[in-house]
JSON list of C-alpha atoms in Angstrom, two decimals:
[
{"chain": "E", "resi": 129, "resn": "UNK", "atom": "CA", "xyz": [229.97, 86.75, 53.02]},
{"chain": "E", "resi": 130, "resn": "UNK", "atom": "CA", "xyz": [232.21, 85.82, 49.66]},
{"chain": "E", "resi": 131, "resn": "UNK", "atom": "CA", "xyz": [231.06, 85.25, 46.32]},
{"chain": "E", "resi": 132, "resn": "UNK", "atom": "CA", "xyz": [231.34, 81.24, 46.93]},
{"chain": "E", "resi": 133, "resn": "UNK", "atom": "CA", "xyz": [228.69, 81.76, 50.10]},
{"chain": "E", "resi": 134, "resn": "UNK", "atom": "CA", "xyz": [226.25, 82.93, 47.42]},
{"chain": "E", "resi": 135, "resn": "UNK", "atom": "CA", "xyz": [225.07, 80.04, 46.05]},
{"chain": "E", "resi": 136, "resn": "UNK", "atom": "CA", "xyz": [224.50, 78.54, 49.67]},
{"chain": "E", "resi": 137, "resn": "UNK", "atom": "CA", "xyz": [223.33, 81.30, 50.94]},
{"chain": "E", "resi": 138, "resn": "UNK", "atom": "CA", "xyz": [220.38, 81.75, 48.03]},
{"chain": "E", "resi": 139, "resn": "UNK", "atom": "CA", "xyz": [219.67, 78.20, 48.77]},
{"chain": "E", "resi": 140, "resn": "UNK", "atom": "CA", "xyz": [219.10, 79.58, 52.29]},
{"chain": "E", "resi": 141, "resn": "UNK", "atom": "CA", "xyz": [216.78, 82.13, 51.23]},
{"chain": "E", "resi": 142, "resn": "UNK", "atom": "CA", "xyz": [214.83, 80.15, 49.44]},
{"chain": "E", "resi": 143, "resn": "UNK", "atom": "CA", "xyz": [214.35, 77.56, 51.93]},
{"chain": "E", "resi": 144, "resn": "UNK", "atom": "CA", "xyz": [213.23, 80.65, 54.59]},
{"chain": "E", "resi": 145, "resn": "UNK", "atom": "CA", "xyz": [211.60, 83.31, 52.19]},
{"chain": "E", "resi": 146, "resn": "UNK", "atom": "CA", "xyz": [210.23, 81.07, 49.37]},
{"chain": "E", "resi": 147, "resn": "UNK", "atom": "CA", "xyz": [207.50, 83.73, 48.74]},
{"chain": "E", "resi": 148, "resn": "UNK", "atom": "CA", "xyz": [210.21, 86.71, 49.11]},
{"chain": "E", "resi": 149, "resn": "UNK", "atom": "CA", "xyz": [213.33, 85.43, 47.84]},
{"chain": "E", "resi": 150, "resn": "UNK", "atom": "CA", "xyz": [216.11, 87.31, 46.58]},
{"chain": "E", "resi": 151, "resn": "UNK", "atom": "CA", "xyz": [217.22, 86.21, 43.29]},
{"chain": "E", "resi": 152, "resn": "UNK", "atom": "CA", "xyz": [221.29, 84.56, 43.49]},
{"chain": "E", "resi": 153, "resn": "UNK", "atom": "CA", "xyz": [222.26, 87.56, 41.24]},
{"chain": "E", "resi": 154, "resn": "UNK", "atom": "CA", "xyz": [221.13, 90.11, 43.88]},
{"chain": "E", "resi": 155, "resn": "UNK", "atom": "CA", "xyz": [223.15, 88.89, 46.76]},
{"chain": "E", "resi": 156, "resn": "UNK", "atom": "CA", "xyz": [226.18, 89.06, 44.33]},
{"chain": "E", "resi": 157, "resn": "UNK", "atom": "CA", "xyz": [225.66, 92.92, 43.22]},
{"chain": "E", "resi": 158, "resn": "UNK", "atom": "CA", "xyz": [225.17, 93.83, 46.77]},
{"chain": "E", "resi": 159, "resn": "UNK", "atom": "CA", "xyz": [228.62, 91.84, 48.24]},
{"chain": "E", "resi": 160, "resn": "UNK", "atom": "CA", "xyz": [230.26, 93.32, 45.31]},
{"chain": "E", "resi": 161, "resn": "UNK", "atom": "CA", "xyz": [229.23, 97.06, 46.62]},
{"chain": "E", "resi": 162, "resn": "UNK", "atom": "CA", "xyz": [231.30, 97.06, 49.74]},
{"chain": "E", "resi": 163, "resn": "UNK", "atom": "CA", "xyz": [231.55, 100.83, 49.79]},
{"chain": "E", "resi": 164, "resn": "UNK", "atom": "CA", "xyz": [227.73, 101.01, 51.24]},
{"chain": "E", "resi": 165, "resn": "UNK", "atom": "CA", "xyz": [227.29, 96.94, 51.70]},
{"chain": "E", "resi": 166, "resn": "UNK", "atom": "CA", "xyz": [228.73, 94.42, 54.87]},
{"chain": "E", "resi": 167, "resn": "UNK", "atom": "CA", "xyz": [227.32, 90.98, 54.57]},
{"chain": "E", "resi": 168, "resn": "UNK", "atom": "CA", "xyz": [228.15, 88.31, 56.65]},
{"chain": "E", "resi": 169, "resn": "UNK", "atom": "CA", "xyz": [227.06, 84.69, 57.26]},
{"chain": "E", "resi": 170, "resn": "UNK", "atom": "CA", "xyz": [227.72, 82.42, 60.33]},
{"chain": "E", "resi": 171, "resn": "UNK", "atom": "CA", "xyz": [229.12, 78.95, 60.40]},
{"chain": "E", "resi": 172, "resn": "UNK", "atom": "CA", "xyz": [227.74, 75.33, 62.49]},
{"chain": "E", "resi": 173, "resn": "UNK", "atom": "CA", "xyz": [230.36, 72.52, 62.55]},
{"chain": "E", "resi": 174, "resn": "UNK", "atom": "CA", "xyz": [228.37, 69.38, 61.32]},
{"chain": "E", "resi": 175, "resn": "UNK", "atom": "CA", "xyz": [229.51, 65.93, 60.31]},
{"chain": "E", "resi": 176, "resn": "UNK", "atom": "CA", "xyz": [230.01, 66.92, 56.61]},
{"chain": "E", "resi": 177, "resn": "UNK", "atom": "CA", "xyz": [232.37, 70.21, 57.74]},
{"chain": "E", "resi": 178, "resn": "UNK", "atom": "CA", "xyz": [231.18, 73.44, 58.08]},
{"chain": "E", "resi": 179, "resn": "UNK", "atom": "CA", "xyz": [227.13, 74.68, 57.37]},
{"chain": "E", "resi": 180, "resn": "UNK", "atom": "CA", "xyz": [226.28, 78.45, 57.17]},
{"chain": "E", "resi": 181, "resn": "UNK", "atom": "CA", "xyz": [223.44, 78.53, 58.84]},
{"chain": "E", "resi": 182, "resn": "UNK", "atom": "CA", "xyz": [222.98, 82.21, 59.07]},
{"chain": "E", "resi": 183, "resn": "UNK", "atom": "CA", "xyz": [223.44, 85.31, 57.12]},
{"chain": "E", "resi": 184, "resn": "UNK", "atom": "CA", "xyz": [223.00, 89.05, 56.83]},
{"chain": "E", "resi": 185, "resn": "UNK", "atom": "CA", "xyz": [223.58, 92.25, 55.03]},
{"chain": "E", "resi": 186, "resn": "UNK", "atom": "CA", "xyz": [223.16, 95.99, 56.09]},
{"chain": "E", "resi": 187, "resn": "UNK", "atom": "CA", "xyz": [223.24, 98.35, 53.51]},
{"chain": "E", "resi": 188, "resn": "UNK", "atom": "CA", "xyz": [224.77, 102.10, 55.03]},
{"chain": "E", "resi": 189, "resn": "UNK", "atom": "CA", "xyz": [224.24, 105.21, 53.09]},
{"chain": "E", "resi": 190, "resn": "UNK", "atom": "CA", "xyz": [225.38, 108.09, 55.58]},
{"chain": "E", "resi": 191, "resn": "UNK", "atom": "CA", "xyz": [223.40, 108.99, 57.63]},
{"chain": "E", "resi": 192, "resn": "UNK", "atom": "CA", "xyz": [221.50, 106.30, 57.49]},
{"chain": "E", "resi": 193, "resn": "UNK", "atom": "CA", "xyz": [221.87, 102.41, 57.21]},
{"chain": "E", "resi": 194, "resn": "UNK", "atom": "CA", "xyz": [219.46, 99.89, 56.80]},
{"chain": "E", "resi": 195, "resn": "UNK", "atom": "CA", "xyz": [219.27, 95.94, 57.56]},
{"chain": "E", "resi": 196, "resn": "UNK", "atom": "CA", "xyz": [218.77, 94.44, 54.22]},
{"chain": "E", "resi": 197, "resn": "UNK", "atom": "CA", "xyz": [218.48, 90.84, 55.77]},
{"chain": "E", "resi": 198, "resn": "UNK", "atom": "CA", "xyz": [218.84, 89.02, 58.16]},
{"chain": "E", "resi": 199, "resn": "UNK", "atom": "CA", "xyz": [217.99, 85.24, 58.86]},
{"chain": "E", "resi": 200, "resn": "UNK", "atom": "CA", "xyz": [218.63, 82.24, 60.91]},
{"chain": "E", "resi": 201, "resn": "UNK", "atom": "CA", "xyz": [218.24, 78.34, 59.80]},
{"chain": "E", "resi": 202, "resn": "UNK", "atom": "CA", "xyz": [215.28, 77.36, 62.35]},
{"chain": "E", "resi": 203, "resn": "UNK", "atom": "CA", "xyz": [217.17, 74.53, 64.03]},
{"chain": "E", "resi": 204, "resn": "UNK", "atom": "CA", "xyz": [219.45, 77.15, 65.02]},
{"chain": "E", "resi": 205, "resn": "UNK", "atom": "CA", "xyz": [217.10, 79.54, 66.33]},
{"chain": "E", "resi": 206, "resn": "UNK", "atom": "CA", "xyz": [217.51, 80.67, 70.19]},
{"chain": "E", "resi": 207, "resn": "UNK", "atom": "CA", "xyz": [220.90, 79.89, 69.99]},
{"chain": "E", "resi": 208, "resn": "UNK", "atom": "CA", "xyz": [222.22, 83.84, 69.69]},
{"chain": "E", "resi": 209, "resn": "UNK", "atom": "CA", "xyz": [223.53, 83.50, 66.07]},
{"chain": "E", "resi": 210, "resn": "UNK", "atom": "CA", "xyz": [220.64, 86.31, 65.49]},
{"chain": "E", "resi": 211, "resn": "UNK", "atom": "CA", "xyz": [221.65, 88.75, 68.45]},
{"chain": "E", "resi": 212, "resn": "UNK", "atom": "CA", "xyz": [225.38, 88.21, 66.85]},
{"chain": "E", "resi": 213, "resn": "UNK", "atom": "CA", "xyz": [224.50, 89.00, 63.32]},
{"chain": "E", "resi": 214, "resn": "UNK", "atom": "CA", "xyz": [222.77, 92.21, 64.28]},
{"chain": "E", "resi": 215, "resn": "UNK", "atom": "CA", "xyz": [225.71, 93.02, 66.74]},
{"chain": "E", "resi": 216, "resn": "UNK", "atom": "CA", "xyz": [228.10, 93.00, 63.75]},
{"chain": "E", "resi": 217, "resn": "UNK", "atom": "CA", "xyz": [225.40, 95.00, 61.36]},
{"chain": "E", "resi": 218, "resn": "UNK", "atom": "CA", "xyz": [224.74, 97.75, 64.26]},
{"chain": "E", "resi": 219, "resn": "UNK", "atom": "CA", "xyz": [228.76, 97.81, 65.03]},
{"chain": "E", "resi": 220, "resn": "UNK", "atom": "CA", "xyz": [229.43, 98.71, 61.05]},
{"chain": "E", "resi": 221, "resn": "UNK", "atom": "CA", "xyz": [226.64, 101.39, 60.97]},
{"chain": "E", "resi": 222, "resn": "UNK", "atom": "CA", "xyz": [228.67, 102.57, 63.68]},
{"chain": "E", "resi": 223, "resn": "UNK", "atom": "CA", "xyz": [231.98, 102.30, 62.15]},
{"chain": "E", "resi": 224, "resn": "UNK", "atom": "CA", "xyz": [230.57, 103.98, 58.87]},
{"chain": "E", "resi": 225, "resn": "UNK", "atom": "CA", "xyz": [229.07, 106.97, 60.63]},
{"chain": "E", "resi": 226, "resn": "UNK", "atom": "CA", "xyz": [225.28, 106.52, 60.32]},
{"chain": "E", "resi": 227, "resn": "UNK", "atom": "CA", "xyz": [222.84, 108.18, 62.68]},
{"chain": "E", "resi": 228, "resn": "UNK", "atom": "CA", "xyz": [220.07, 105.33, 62.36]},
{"chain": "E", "resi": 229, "resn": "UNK", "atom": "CA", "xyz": [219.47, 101.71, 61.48]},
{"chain": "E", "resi": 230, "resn": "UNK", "atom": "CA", "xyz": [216.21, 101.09, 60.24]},
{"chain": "E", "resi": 231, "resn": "UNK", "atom": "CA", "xyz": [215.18, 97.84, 59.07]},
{"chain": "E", "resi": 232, "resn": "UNK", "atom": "CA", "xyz": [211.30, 95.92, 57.90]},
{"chain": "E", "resi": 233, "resn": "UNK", "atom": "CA", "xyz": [210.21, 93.18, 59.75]},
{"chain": "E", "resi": 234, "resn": "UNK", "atom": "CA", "xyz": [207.03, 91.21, 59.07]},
{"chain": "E", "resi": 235, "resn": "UNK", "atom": "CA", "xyz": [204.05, 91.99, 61.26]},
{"chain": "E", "resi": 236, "resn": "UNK", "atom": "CA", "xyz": [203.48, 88.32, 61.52]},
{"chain": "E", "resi": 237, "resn": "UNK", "atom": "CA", "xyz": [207.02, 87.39, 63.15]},
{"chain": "E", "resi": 238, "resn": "UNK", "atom": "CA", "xyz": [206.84, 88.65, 66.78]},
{"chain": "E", "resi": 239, "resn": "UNK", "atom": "CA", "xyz": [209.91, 86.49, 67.59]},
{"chain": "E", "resi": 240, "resn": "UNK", "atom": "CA", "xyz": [211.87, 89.19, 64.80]},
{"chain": "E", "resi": 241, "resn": "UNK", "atom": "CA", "xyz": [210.40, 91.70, 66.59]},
{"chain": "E", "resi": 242, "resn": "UNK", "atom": "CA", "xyz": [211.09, 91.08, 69.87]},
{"chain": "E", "resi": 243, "resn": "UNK", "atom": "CA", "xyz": [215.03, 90.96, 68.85]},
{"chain": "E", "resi": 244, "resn": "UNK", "atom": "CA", "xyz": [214.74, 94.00, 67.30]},
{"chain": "E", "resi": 245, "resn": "UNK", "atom": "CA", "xyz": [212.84, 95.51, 70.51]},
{"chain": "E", "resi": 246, "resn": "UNK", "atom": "CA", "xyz": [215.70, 94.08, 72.75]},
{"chain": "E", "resi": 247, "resn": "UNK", "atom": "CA", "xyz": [218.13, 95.93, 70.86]},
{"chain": "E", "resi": 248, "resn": "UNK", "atom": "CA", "xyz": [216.27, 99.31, 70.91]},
{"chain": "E", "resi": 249, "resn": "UNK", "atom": "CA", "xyz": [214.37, 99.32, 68.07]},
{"chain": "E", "resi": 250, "resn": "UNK", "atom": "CA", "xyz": [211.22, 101.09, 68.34]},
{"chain": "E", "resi": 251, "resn": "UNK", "atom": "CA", "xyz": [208.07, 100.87, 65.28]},
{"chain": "E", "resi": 252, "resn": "UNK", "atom": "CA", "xyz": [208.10, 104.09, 63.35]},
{"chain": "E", "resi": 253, "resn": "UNK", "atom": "CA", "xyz": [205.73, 103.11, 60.63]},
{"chain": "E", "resi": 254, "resn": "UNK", "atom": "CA", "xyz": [203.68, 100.30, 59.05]},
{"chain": "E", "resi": 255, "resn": "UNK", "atom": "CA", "xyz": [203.89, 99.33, 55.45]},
{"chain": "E", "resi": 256, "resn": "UNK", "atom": "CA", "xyz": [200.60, 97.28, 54.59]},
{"chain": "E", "resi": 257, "resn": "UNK", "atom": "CA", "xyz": [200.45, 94.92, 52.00]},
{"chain": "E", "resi": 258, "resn": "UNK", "atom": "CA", "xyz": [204.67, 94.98, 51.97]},
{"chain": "E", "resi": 259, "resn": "UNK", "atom": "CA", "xyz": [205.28, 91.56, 51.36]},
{"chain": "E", "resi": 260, "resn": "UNK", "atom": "CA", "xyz": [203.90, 89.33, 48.56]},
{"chain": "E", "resi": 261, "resn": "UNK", "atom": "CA", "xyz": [201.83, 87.57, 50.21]},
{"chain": "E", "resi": 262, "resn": "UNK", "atom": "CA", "xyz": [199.96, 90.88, 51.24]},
{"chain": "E", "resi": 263, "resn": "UNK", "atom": "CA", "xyz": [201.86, 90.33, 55.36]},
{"chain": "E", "resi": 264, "resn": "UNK", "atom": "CA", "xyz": [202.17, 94.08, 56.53]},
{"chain": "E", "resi": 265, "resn": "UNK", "atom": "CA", "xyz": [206.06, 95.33, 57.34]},
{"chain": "E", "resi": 266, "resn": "UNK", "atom": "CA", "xyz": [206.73, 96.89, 60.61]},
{"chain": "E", "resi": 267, "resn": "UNK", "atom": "CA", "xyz": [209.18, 99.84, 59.79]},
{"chain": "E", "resi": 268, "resn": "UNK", "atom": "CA", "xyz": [211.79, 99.87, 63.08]},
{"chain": "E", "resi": 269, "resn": "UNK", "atom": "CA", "xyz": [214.38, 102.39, 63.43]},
{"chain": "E", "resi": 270, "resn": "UNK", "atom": "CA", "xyz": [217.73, 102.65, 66.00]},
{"chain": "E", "resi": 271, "resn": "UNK", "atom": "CA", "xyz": [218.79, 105.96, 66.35]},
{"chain": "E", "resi": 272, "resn": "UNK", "atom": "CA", "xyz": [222.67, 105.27, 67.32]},
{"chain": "E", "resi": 273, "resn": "UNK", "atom": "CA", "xyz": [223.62, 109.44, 68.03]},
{"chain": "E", "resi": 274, "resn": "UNK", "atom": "CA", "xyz": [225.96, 109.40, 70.61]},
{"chain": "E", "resi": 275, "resn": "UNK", "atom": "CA", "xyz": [224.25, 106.74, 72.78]},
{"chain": "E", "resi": 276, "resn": "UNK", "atom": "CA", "xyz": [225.88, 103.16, 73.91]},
{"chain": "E", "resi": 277, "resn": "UNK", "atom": "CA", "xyz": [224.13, 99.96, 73.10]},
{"chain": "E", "resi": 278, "resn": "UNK", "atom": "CA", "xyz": [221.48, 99.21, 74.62]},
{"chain": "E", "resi": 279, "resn": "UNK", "atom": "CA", "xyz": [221.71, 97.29, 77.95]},
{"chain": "E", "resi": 280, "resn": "UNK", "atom": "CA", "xyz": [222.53, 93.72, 77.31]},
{"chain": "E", "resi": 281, "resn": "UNK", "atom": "CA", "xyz": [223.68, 94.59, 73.73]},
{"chain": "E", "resi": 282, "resn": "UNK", "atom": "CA", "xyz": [227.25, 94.06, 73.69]},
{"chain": "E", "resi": 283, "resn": "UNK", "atom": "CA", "xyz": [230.09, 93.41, 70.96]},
{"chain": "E", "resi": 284, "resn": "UNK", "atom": "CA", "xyz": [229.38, 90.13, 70.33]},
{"chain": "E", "resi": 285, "resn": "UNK", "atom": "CA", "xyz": [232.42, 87.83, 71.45]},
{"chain": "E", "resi": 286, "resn": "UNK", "atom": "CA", "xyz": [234.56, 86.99, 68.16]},
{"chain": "E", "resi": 287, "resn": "UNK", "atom": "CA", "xyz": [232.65, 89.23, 66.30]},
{"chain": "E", "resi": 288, "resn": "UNK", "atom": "CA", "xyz": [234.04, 89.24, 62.56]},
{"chain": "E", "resi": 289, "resn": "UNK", "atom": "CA", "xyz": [236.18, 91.84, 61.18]},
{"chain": "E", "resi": 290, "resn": "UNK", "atom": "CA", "xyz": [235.93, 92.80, 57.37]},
{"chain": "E", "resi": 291, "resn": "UNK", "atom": "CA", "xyz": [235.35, 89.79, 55.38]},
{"chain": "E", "resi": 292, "resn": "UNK", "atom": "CA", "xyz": [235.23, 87.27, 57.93]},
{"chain": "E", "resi": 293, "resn": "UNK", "atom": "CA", "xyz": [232.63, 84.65, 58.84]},
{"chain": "E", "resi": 294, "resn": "UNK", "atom": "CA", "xyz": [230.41, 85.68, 61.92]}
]
């Protein structure tokens, strides 16, 4: 993600978290913190050029990193950009040395979860009344250690490198 993604990307937000959404501000102080921060967004060709039509940022603080967001434009749900975006995020926990990727999900978005579960996340905790709208968060956590991906849960093909579209 670059500084000219931003203002797209908060548009994004807004559209998918209307209750929750990060102010445009916030997504610029956290690209701007690349020590700890990777963002990234992912592209669609449509008539009018290119669309990002999916985005997210992990946050890595050794030993530990955590998925700050992640989301995916619902006509392009099922489609893989999710399993890509969290390939890249658990790949650069990996590459900055953390031990474990936690991340919140919503207890009321079993299709999140069931990524999350595919990759090896497992619930550690419940946060009630996390969101604004009073939705419980489901506290996951990877522990990465030593261990390989899990089955099915490879490098995604063309992943990005630093500061490249997904």
């Amino acid at each position: 993600m670059t500084e000219g993604d931003v203002p797209a990307v908060h548009a994004l937000e807004r559209l998918l978290f209307p209750i929750d959404a990060w102010p445009e501000q916030m997504f610029r102080e956290e690209i701007r913190q690349s020590e700890t921060r990777r963002y990234c967004v992912a592209e669609a060709e449509v008539p009018e050029g290119r669309r990002i039509v999916a985005y997210a940022g992990l946050m890595c603080v050794e030993p530990i990193a955590d998925v700050q967001t992640i989301a995916v434009v619902p006509e392009y749900e099922g489609r893989g950009i999710g399993s890509a975006l969290l390939t890249e995020l658990i790949g650069e926990a990996r590459r900055r040395g953390a031990e474990d990727v936690l991340l919140e999900v919503r207890a009321d978005n079993p299709r999140a979860q069931a990524l999350y579960r595919r990759f090896g996340f497992s619930h550690i905790h419940t946060r009630r009344h996390y969101y604004r709208d009073g939705a419980d968060a489901l506290i996951m956590q990877l522990p990465l250690g030593e261990a390989e991906p899990a089955p099915g849960v490879a490098p995604a093909p063309g992943a990005a490198s630093e500061g490249e579209n997904v």
